[in-house]
Amino acid sequence: MQPKAKFRKDYRAPEFTITDISLDIQLDADRTFVTSTLKVERKVEGATHLRLDGHSFDFLSLKLNGEPYSNVEKDNESLTIDVSAVADQFELQIETGLNPAQNTSLQGLYQSGDAICTQCEAEGFRQITYMLDRPDVLAKYRTKITANKAKYPFLLSNGNRIAQGDLTDGRHWVEWEDPFFKPSYLFALVAGDFDLLTDYFITKSGRKVALEIYVDRGNLDRASWAMESLKRSMKWDEERFGLEYDLDIYMIVAVDFFNMGAMENKGLNIFNSKFVLAKPETATDTDYLDIESVIAHEYFHNWTGNRITCRDWFQLSLKEGLTVFRDQEFTSDLWSRPAKRIEDVRLLRAVQFAEDASPMAHPIRPEKVIEMNNFYTVTVYEKGAEVIRMLHTLLGEEKFQQGMQLYIQENDGKAATCEDFVSAMERASGIDLTQFRRWYSQSGTPELTVSDEYDAARQIYRLHVTQHTPSTADQLEKLNLHIPLKVALIGETSGQKIPLIYQNESINEILNVTQEQQTFEFHHVNERPVPALLGDFSAPVRLDFDYSAEQLIALLKFADNDFIRWDAIQTLFNNELKENLARLQQGELLQFSEKFADALAMLLNNVTDPQLTALMLTLPKETEFAELFKNIDPIGIAKVREYLLESIAAHFETNFVQLYHINECGAYQVNAEDIAKRALRNVCLSYLAFTDRGEELVKAHYFAADNMTDTLAALSAATKAELECRDELLADFEEKWHQDGLVMDKWFALQATRPDENVLEIVQGLLEHRSFNINNPNRIRSLVGSFASQNPKAFHNADGSGYRFLVDMLIKLNESNPQVASRLIEPLIKLSRYDNQRQTLMKRGLERLKNLDNLARDLFEKVEKVLQ
Ligand code: B3K
Ligand code: ZN
């Protein structure tokens, strides 16, 4: 049977609802029994059949109003109960049996190490028991867990602990009650033995909230950063959004086996241990910041996600786009706003733009879904956050916050839609968002083509703006969007910022682009300006303006918007790459242009902001460069990129040495100043690795390091520059850390992205490594995922070996963990971007998958879309 698609337009309110759920869970890794007692209410008069979702368990019994009941029909994914003769309110009792230890899908109830935990979003609850498993059914939960006390001293669920006791047979039980109505996807349960870090937070209204972080035994020294991050998040949400936590307890549990980053279950977050555990020897600066932002993200969901949830899964961006926007703002307020913006834009351009150009293109509010797990995408999340950010730009902070208040007032305790949100913003601000709404229904990356014209005699400057959204796999026709375009004008010779004036009136720096073609006119422009376009990346679009190198250098020198300065150097990098790729393809010699060298020299000779300089000096990754082209030449890009690396290193060796020494830090500390210094120093190291002093310097850096940031920087520099010392360093690292999976993930990822010709062989060998485990998603992502998505040169080897390897892995994962498989397949479904020969080979791989007789719906949805 082929999996069937669901459409947004087919949404119907449920005919029945469930108001109370009482779960009695007899827990054991090999055999768990769940008794679920549901209070059901008929919502639509005359509704005769109640269809409950459920699969992958043994259905043991059903009672209706206390009596065994058999007037039911059961299929592979549901149980339909004939309730035609029953009153409008009734009670169901359902008994199921499960085997968590054998559940490798990591959805529903499963074993992670020695613990047992749940993952229910999006549709995992139905793997535990029969349920109206949809987000618009909100119920109150009471959960009693009984399990062996020695093996599972902690038994956790949502809400407040209301009772507990010991049994005589070595088991104990704990009962939890969650006073808030919630959808089934927010249900959680954890059982295990942990080290526990406790703390508390006093909310702005003076309530004391107990904070608890559960980690594997022996990891207590890695939990404090997460705790501090949580407290900072709680405080920030009170200050910036006026939102206060609502329960008396907030728990976070770190587990090693987890399909994603983390999960915002009410009062009981479950986290991938990668986003909790940190100490200087094991975590990099990036890890520290990532942990803080994921902790914040899940915490922020308590309001945007849990108190107000989604009516249906098509509305996912309602909670995800908004919550990503909130976590981005949190990080920007606490650290460097421009640095955060730049990182986010890099991700958007490299990954989201690529998604728009792929068979998986979809609007932030999808119209059609086969497997919901496939839609937790960069489009729904990051582009979704961009849409919220544009609203913020158009409304300003004050009106935006008024809109938030209204949205919360109207929707608290409900399952809402994206429209509910936009409508609140519209009414609170009085700004017409009719055209803006199209961002929710239209997929694809809009292109803004801009040209200019200067009338020196009349001191008039004009910007001609054209918008065009190319059609996407899911949608041929595109409409004009409302695009906020942030501009500044900078005097080409004076470097002065020119005020924006139209007919003697000051005008806003945000231009409203709404038509296919528009001209914006500026008066009293007394010298030829260089336009700084799309400041702060004010909209998720591709911008095309034909800047000369001189103009880009002027922006680099004079723009006061850091994003614009960074973007100017990006454009210089991009142009340098494009020109050289053309040379390479025509068999000409590669050249390092003087203009480009001038720009870099300017940058290197005026370092005032180490963090920004580090970002500006970072050469875009292969995958970022790839997005400049419709047809990607992976081998050519890798070659030219390496040529640029080497040329920059050779040209500026002295500067890099100098900066490397100036930016040395004392003992390791996680603070903005040191993070910035380390970032700059390690960028310098990455270039210096390609010079004659590389060998000595990198090795010394490695052995002098007192923290993972520096250790990894050295290891990475050695690997990328293929230094002689790299095998010694890699072996040293492996010996030291082979028992620590999270740390080894960094090592696996480096191995998978080695520039060596025989990297695939190495990767295949590592599948047998003592630290590798194919059932752990983190290990798979770092070894197999990094190879397929971060080593394009090897993955796209013309002999097709990279594709064959990935497909072999996917065939295995299709059975054990389809959700992870479906993430891993991404580079393969983007085949239309490559030459015919590669396309043929990629197609062959996809057909192998298609012909499997048990292809999971996750992979089916993607394979089907490509081969169509
Ligand atoms: N809401 C979860 C993601 C669930 C993914 C389900 N496949 C984490 C988050 O976005 O915060
Ligand atoms: Zn989220």
Coordinates of N, CA and C in Angstrom, one line a residue, residues 262-463:
A262 N 16.5 18.4 20.5 CA 15.9 18.4 21.8 C 14.4 18.5 21.6
M263 N 13.6 18.3 22.7 CA 12.2 18.3 22.6 C 11.5 19.0 23.8
E264 N 10.6 19.9 23.5 CA 10.0 20.8 24.5 C 8.9 20.3 25.3
N265 N 8.8 19.0 25.5 CA 7.7 18.4 26.3 C 7.4 19.3 27.6
K266 N 6.1 19.5 27.9 CA 5.7 20.3 29.0 C 6.4 20.0 30.3
G267 N 7.2 20.9 30.8 CA 7.9 20.7 32.1 C 9.0 19.6 32.1
L268 N 9.1 18.9 31.0 CA 10.1 17.8 31.0 C 10.8 17.7 29.6
N269 N 11.7 18.6 29.4 CA 12.4 18.6 28.1 C 13.3 17.4 28.0
I270 N 13.3 16.8 26.9 CA 14.3 15.7 26.7 C 15.3 16.2 25.6
F271 N 16.6 16.1 25.9 CA 17.6 16.6 25.0 C 18.6 15.6 24.5
N272 N 19.0 15.8 23.3 CA 20.2 15.1 22.8 C 21.3 15.6 23.7
S273 N 22.1 14.7 24.3 CA 23.2 15.1 25.2 C 24.1 16.1 24.6
K274 N 24.2 16.0 23.3 CA 25.1 17.0 22.6 C 24.7 18.5 23.0
F275 N 23.4 18.7 23.3 CA 23.0 20.1 23.6 C 22.8 20.3 25.1
V276 N 23.4 19.5 25.9 CA 23.5 19.7 27.3 C 24.9 19.8 27.9
L277 N 25.6 18.7 27.5 CA 26.9 18.5 28.2 C 28.0 19.4 27.7
A278 N 28.7 20.0 28.6 CA 29.9 20.9 28.2 C 30.8 21.1 29.3
K279 N 32.1 20.9 29.0 CA 33.2 21.4 29.9 C 34.3 21.8 28.9
P280 N 35.2 22.6 29.4 CA 36.2 23.1 28.4 C 37.0 22.1 27.7
E281 N 37.3 21.0 28.3 CA 38.1 19.9 27.6 C 37.3 19.2 26.6
T282 N 35.9 19.2 26.6 CA 35.2 18.4 25.7 C 34.3 19.2 24.7
A283 N 34.1 20.5 25.1 CA 33.1 21.3 24.2 C 33.8 22.5 23.6
T284 N 33.5 22.8 22.4 CA 34.1 24.0 21.8 C 33.3 25.2 22.1
D285 N 33.8 26.4 21.8 CA 33.0 27.6 21.9 C 31.7 27.5 21.2
T286 N 31.7 27.0 20.0 CA 30.5 26.8 19.2 C 29.5 25.9 20.0
D287 N 30.0 24.8 20.6 CA 29.1 23.9 21.4 C 28.5 24.7 22.5
Y288 N 29.3 25.5 23.2 CA 28.7 26.3 24.3 C 27.6 27.2 23.8
L289 N 27.8 27.9 22.7 CA 26.7 28.8 22.2 C 25.5 28.0 21.7
D290 N 25.8 26.9 21.1 CA 24.7 26.1 20.6 C 23.8 25.5 21.7
I291 N 24.5 25.1 22.8 CA 23.8 24.6 23.9 C 22.9 25.7 24.5
E292 N 23.5 26.8 24.7 CA 22.7 27.9 25.2 C 21.5 28.2 24.3
S293 N 21.7 28.2 23.0 CA 20.5 28.6 22.2 C 19.5 27.5 22.1
V294 N 19.9 26.2 22.2 CA 18.9 25.1 22.1 C 18.1 25.1 23.5
I295 N 18.8 25.3 24.6 CA 18.1 25.3 25.9 C 17.1 26.5 25.8
A296 N 17.5 27.6 25.3 CA 16.6 28.7 25.2 C 15.4 28.4 24.3
H297 N 15.7 27.9 23.2 CA 14.7 27.5 22.2 C 13.6 26.7 22.9
E298 N 14.0 25.6 23.5 CA 13.0 24.7 24.1 C 12.3 25.4 25.2
Y299 N 13.0 26.2 26.0 CA 12.3 26.9 27.1 C 11.3 27.9 26.5
F300 N 11.7 28.6 25.5 CA 10.7 29.6 24.9 C 9.5 28.9 24.3
H301 N 9.6 27.6 23.9 CA 8.4 26.9 23.4 C 7.3 26.8 24.5
N302 N 7.7 27.0 25.8 CA 6.7 26.8 26.8 C 5.5 27.8 26.5
W303 N 5.8 29.0 26.0 CA 4.7 29.8 25.5 C 4.4 29.7 24.1
T304 N 5.4 29.8 23.2 CA 5.2 29.7 21.8 C 5.3 28.2 21.4
G305 N 4.3 27.4 21.6 CA 4.3 26.0 21.3 C 3.5 25.2 22.2
N306 N 3.7 25.4 23.5 CA 3.0 24.6 24.5 C 1.7 25.3 25.0
R307 N 1.8 26.5 25.6 CA 0.6 27.2 26.0 C -0.3 27.5 24.7
I308 N 0.4 27.9 23.7 CA -0.3 28.1 22.4 C 0.3 27.1 21.4
T309 N -0.5 26.1 21.0 CA 0.1 25.1 20.2 C -0.5 25.2 18.8
C310 N -0.2 24.2 17.9 CA -0.6 24.3 16.5 C -2.0 23.6 16.3
R311 N -2.8 24.1 15.5 CA -4.1 23.5 15.2 C -3.9 22.2 14.4
D312 N -3.0 22.2 13.5 CA -2.6 21.0 12.7 C -1.2 21.2 12.3
W313 N -0.6 20.1 11.8 CA 0.9 20.1 11.6 C 1.3 21.0 10.4
F314 N 0.4 21.4 9.6 CA 0.7 22.3 8.5 C 1.1 23.7 9.1
Q315 N 0.7 23.9 10.3 CA 0.9 25.2 11.0 C 2.2 25.2 11.8
L316 N 3.1 24.2 11.5 CA 4.3 24.0 12.4 C 5.1 25.3 12.6
S317 N 5.2 26.1 11.5 CA 6.0 27.3 11.6 C 5.5 28.3 12.6
L318 N 4.2 28.1 12.9 CA 3.6 29.0 13.9 C 4.4 28.9 15.2
K319 N 4.8 27.7 15.6 CA 5.6 27.6 16.8 C 7.1 27.6 16.5
E320 N 7.5 27.0 15.4 CA 8.9 26.8 15.2 C 9.6 28.1 14.6
G321 N 8.9 28.7 13.6 CA 9.5 30.0 13.1 C 9.6 31.0 14.2
L322 N 8.5 31.1 14.9 CA 8.5 32.1 16.0 C 9.5 31.8 17.1
T323 N 9.6 30.6 17.4 CA 10.5 30.2 18.5 C 12.0 30.4 18.1
V324 N 12.3 30.0 16.8 CA 13.6 30.3 16.3 C 13.9 31.8 16.3
F325 N 12.9 32.6 15.9 CA 13.1 34.0 16.0 C 13.4 34.5 17.4
R326 N 12.7 33.9 18.3 CA 12.9 34.3 19.7 C 14.3 33.8 20.2
D327 N 14.7 32.6 19.8 CA 16.1 32.2 20.3 C 17.2 33.0 19.6
Q328 N 16.9 33.4 18.4 CA 17.9 34.3 17.7 C 18.1 35.6 18.4
E329 N 16.9 36.1 18.8 CA 17.0 37.4 19.5 C 17.7 37.3 20.8
F330 N 17.4 36.2 21.5 CA 18.1 36.0 22.8 C 19.6 36.0 22.6
T331 N 20.1 35.2 21.7 CA 21.5 35.1 21.5 C 22.1 36.5 21.0
S332 N 21.3 37.2 20.2 CA 21.8 38.5 19.7 C 21.8 39.5 20.9
D333 N 20.9 39.4 21.8 CA 20.9 40.3 23.0 C 22.0 40.0 23.9
L334 N 22.4 38.7 24.0 CA 23.4 38.3 25.0 C 24.8 38.4 24.5
W335 N 24.9 38.1 23.2 CA 26.3 38.1 22.6 C 26.4 39.2 21.5
S336 N 26.9 38.8 20.3 CA 27.1 39.8 19.3 C 25.9 39.7 18.3
R337 N 25.1 40.7 18.1 CA 24.0 40.7 17.2 C 24.5 40.5 15.7
P338 N 25.5 41.3 15.3 CA 25.9 41.0 13.9 C 26.5 39.6 13.7
A339 N 27.3 39.1 14.6 CA 27.8 37.8 14.4 C 26.7 36.7 14.3
K340 N 25.7 36.9 15.2 CA 24.6 35.9 15.1 C 23.9 36.0 13.8
R341 N 23.7 37.2 13.3 CA 23.0 37.4 12.1 C 23.7 36.8 10.9
I342 N 25.0 37.0 10.9 CA 25.8 36.4 9.9 C 25.8 34.9 9.9
E343 N 25.9 34.3 11.0 CA 25.8 32.8 11.1 C 24.5 32.3 10.6
D344 N 23.4 33.0 10.9 CA 22.1 32.6 10.5 C 21.9 32.7 9.0
V345 N 22.4 33.8 8.5 CA 22.3 34.0 7.0 C 23.1 33.0 6.2
R346 N 24.3 32.7 6.8 CA 25.1 31.6 6.1 C 24.3 30.3 6.0
L347 N 23.6 29.9 7.1 CA 22.8 28.7 7.1 C 21.7 28.8 6.0
L348 N 21.0 30.0 6.1 CA 19.9 30.1 5.2 C 20.3 30.1 3.8
R349 N 21.3 30.8 3.4 CA 21.8 30.8 2.0 C 22.3 29.4 1.5
A350 N 23.0 28.7 2.4 CA 23.6 27.5 2.0 C 22.6 26.3 2.0
V351 N 21.7 26.3 2.9 CA 20.8 25.1 3.1 C 19.4 25.4 2.7
Q352 N 18.8 26.6 3.1 CA 17.4 26.8 2.8 C 17.3 27.2 1.3
F353 N 18.1 28.0 0.8 CA 18.0 28.3 -0.6 C 18.1 27.0 -1.4
A354 N 19.0 26.1 -1.0 CA 19.2 24.8 -1.7 C 17.9 24.0 -1.6
E355 N 17.2 24.1 -0.5 CA 16.0 23.3 -0.3 C 14.9 23.9 -1.3
D356 N 14.9 25.2 -1.4 CA 13.9 25.8 -2.4 C 14.2 25.3 -3.8
A357 N 15.4 25.1 -4.1 CA 15.8 24.7 -5.5 C 15.7 23.1 -5.6
S358 N 15.2 22.5 -4.6 CA 15.2 21.0 -4.7 C 13.7 20.5 -4.8
P359 N 13.6 19.2 -5.1 CA 12.2 18.6 -5.2 C 11.4 18.7 -3.9
M360 N 12.1 19.0 -2.8 CA 11.4 19.2 -1.5 C 10.9 20.6 -1.2
A361 N 11.0 21.5 -2.2 CA 10.6 22.9 -2.0 C 9.2 22.9 -1.4
H362 N 9.0 23.8 -0.4 CA 7.7 24.0 0.2 C 7.6 25.3 0.8
P363 N 6.4 25.9 0.9 CA 6.3 27.1 1.7 C 6.5 26.9 3.2
I364 N 6.7 28.0 4.0 CA 6.9 27.8 5.4 C 5.6 27.1 6.0
R365 N 4.5 27.3 5.4 CA 3.3 26.5 5.8 C 3.0 25.6 4.7
P366 N 3.5 24.3 4.7 CA 3.3 23.4 3.6 C 1.8 23.1 3.3
E367 N 1.6 22.7 2.1 CA 0.2 22.4 1.6 C 0.0 20.9 1.6
K368 N 1.0 20.1 1.5 CA 0.9 18.7 1.3 C 2.0 17.9 2.0
V369 N 1.6 16.9 2.8 CA 2.6 16.2 3.5 C 2.3 14.7 3.5
I370 N 3.3 13.9 3.3 CA 3.1 12.5 3.5 C 3.6 12.1 4.9
E371 N 4.9 12.4 5.2 CA 5.4 12.1 6.5 C 5.8 13.4 7.2
M372 N 5.1 13.7 8.3 CA 5.3 15.0 8.9 C 6.7 15.2 9.4
N373 N 7.4 14.2 9.8 CA 8.8 14.4 10.2 C 9.7 14.9 9.1
N374 N 9.2 14.8 7.9 CA 10.0 15.4 6.8 C 9.9 16.9 6.7
F375 N 9.0 17.5 7.5 CA 8.8 18.9 7.4 C 9.3 19.7 8.5
Y376 N 10.2 19.1 9.3 CA 11.0 19.9 10.3 C 12.2 20.4 9.6
T377 N 12.0 21.3 8.7 CA 13.0 21.7 7.7 C 13.6 23.1 8.0
V378 N 14.7 23.4 7.3 CA 15.2 24.8 7.4 C 14.2 25.8 6.8
T379 N 13.3 25.3 6.0 CA 12.3 26.2 5.5 C 11.3 26.6 6.5
V380 N 10.8 25.6 7.2 CA 9.8 25.8 8.2 C 10.4 26.6 9.4
Y381 N 11.6 26.2 9.8 CA 12.3 26.8 10.9 C 13.0 28.1 10.6
E382 N 14.0 28.0 9.8 CA 14.8 29.3 9.6 C 14.1 30.3 8.6
K383 N 13.6 29.8 7.5 CA 12.9 30.8 6.7 C 11.6 31.3 7.5
G384 N 11.0 30.4 8.2 CA 9.9 30.8 9.1 C 10.3 31.9 10.0
A385 N 11.5 31.8 10.6 CA 12.0 32.8 11.5 C 12.3 34.1 10.7
E386 N 12.7 34.0 9.5 CA 12.9 35.2 8.7 C 11.6 35.9 8.4
V387 N 10.5 35.2 8.3 CA 9.2 35.8 8.0 C 8.8 36.6 9.3
I388 N 9.0 36.0 10.4 CA 8.7 36.7 11.7 C 9.6 37.9 11.8
R389 N 10.9 37.7 11.4 CA 11.8 38.9 11.5 C 11.4 40.0 10.6
M390 N 10.9 39.7 9.4 CA 10.4 40.7 8.5 C 9.2 41.5 9.1
L391 N 8.3 40.7 9.8 CA 7.2 41.4 10.5 C 7.7 42.3 11.6
H392 N 8.8 41.8 12.3 CA 9.4 42.7 13.3 C 10.0 43.9 12.7
T393 N 10.6 43.8 11.5 CA 11.2 44.9 10.9 C 10.1 45.9 10.4
L394 N 9.0 45.4 9.9 CA 7.9 46.3 9.4 C 7.2 46.9 10.5
L395 N 7.0 46.2 11.7 CA 6.2 46.8 12.8 C 7.1 47.6 13.8
G396 N 8.3 47.2 13.9 CA 9.1 47.8 15.0 C 8.9 47.0 16.3
E397 N 9.9 47.1 17.2 CA 9.8 46.3 18.5 C 8.5 46.5 19.2
E398 N 8.1 47.8 19.4 CA 7.0 48.1 20.2 C 5.7 47.5 19.7
K399 N 5.4 47.7 18.5 CA 4.2 47.2 17.9 C 4.2 45.7 17.8
F400 N 5.4 45.2 17.5 CA 5.5 43.7 17.4 C 5.2 43.1 18.8
Q401 N 5.7 43.7 19.9 CA 5.4 43.2 21.2 C 3.9 43.3 21.5
Q402 N 3.3 44.4 21.1 CA 1.8 44.5 21.3 C 1.1 43.4 20.5
G403 N 1.6 43.1 19.3 CA 1.0 42.0 18.6 C 1.2 40.7 19.3
M404 N 2.3 40.5 19.9 CA 2.6 39.2 20.7 C 1.6 39.1 21.8
Q405 N 1.4 40.3 22.5 CA 0.5 40.2 23.7 C -1.0 39.9 23.2
L406 N -1.4 40.5 22.1 CA -2.7 40.2 21.6 C -2.8 38.7 21.2
Y407 N -1.8 38.3 20.5 CA -1.8 36.9 20.0 C -1.9 35.9 21.2
I408 N -1.2 36.2 22.3 CA -1.2 35.3 23.5 C -2.6 35.4 24.2
Q409 N -3.0 36.7 24.3 CA -4.4 36.9 25.0 C -5.5 36.1 24.3
E410 N -5.4 36.1 23.0 CA -6.5 35.5 22.2 C -6.4 34.0 22.1
N411 N -5.1 33.5 22.2 CA -4.9 32.1 21.9 C -4.4 31.2 23.0
D412 N -4.2 31.8 24.1 CA -3.6 31.0 25.2 C -4.5 29.8 25.5
G413 N -3.9 28.6 25.7 CA -4.7 27.4 25.9 C -5.3 26.8 24.7
K414 N -5.0 27.4 23.5 CA -5.6 26.9 22.3 C -4.6 26.3 21.3
A415 N -5.2 25.7 20.3 CA -4.4 25.2 19.1 C -4.7 26.2 18.0
A416 N -3.7 27.0 17.6 CA -3.9 28.1 16.7 C -3.3 27.9 15.3
T417 N -3.5 28.9 14.5 CA -3.0 28.8 13.1 C -2.1 30.0 12.9
C418 N -1.3 29.9 11.8 CA -0.4 31.0 11.4 C -1.3 32.2 11.2
E419 N -2.5 32.0 10.6 CA -3.3 33.2 10.3 C -3.7 33.9 11.7
D420 N -3.9 33.1 12.7 CA -4.2 33.8 14.0 C -3.1 34.7 14.4
F421 N -1.9 34.3 14.1 CA -0.7 35.1 14.5 C -0.7 36.4 13.7
V422 N -0.7 36.2 12.4 CA -0.6 37.4 11.5 C -1.7 38.3 11.7
S423 N -2.9 37.8 12.0 CA -4.0 38.7 12.2 C -3.9 39.5 13.5
A424 N -3.3 38.9 14.5 CA -3.0 39.6 15.8 C -2.0 40.7 15.5
M425 N -1.0 40.4 14.7 CA 0.0 41.4 14.4 C -0.6 42.6 13.6
E426 N -1.5 42.2 12.7 CA -2.1 43.2 11.8 C -3.0 44.1 12.7
R427 N -3.8 43.6 13.5 CA -4.7 44.4 14.3 C -4.0 45.2 15.3
A428 N -2.9 44.7 15.9 CA -2.2 45.4 17.0 C -1.4 46.6 16.3
S429 N -1.0 46.4 15.1 CA -0.2 47.5 14.5 C -0.9 48.4 13.6
G430 N -2.0 48.0 13.1 CA -2.7 48.8 12.1 C -2.0 48.7 10.7
I431 N -1.1 47.8 10.6 CA -0.4 47.8 9.3 C -1.1 46.7 8.4
D432 N -1.4 47.0 7.2 CA -2.0 46.0 6.3 C -1.1 44.9 5.9
L433 N -1.4 43.7 6.3 CA -0.5 42.6 6.0 C -1.0 41.7 4.9
T434 N -2.0 42.2 4.1 CA -2.7 41.3 3.1 C -1.6 40.7 2.2
Q435 N -0.8 41.5 1.6 CA 0.2 41.0 0.7 C 1.3 40.2 1.4
F436 N 1.6 40.7 2.6 CA 2.7 40.0 3.3 C 2.4 38.5 3.6
R437 N 1.1 38.2 3.7 CA 0.6 36.8 4.0 C 1.1 35.8 3.0
R438 N 1.4 36.3 1.8 CA 1.9 35.4 0.7 C 3.2 34.7 1.1
W439 N 3.9 35.2 2.0 CA 5.1 34.5 2.5 C 4.8 33.2 3.1
Y440 N 3.6 33.0 3.6 CA 3.2 31.8 4.2 C 2.8 30.7 3.2
S441 N 2.3 31.2 2.0 CA 1.8 30.2 1.0 C 2.7 30.0 -0.2
Q442 N 3.7 30.9 -0.3 CA 4.5 30.8 -1.5 C 5.9 30.3 -1.2
S443 N 6.3 29.3 -1.9 CA 7.7 28.7 -1.7 C 8.7 29.4 -2.7
G444 N 9.9 29.1 -2.5 CA 10.9 29.6 -3.4 C 11.7 30.8 -2.9
T445 N 12.9 31.1 -3.5 CA 13.7 32.2 -3.1 C 13.5 33.3 -4.0
P446 N 12.9 34.4 -3.6 CA 12.7 35.6 -4.5 C 14.1 36.2 -4.9
E447 N 14.1 36.7 -6.1 CA 15.3 37.4 -6.5 C 15.0 38.9 -6.7
L448 N 15.8 39.7 -6.1 CA 15.7 41.2 -6.3 C 16.8 41.6 -7.2
T449 N 16.5 42.2 -8.3 CA 17.5 42.7 -9.2 C 17.4 44.2 -9.1
V450 N 18.5 44.8 -8.8 CA 18.5 46.3 -8.5 C 19.5 46.9 -9.4
S451 N 19.1 48.1 -10.0 CA 20.1 48.9 -10.7 C 19.9 50.3 -10.3
D452 N 20.9 51.2 -10.6 CA 20.8 52.5 -10.1 C 21.1 53.6 -11.1
E453 N 20.9 54.8 -10.8 CA 21.0 55.9 -11.8 C 21.2 57.2 -11.0
Y454 N 22.2 57.9 -11.3 CA 22.5 59.1 -10.6 C 22.5 60.4 -11.5
D455 N 21.7 61.3 -11.1 CA 21.6 62.6 -11.9 C 22.3 63.6 -11.1
A456 N 23.6 63.8 -11.4 CA 24.4 64.7 -10.6 C 23.9 66.1 -10.6
A457 N 23.4 66.6 -11.8 CA 23.0 68.0 -11.9 C 21.8 68.2 -11.0
R458 N 20.8 67.3 -11.0 CA 19.6 67.5 -10.1 C 19.8 66.9 -8.7
Q459 N 20.9 66.3 -8.5 CA 21.1 65.6 -7.2 C 20.0 64.6 -6.9
I460 N 19.7 63.9 -7.9 CA 18.7 62.8 -7.7 C 19.3 61.5 -7.9
Y461 N 19.0 60.5 -7.1 CA 19.5 59.2 -7.2 C 18.3 58.2 -7.2
R462 N 18.3 57.3 -8.1 CA 17.2 56.3 -8.2 C 17.7 54.9 -8.1
L463 N 16.9 54.1 -7.4 CA 17.1 52.7 -7.4 C 15.9 52.0 -8.1

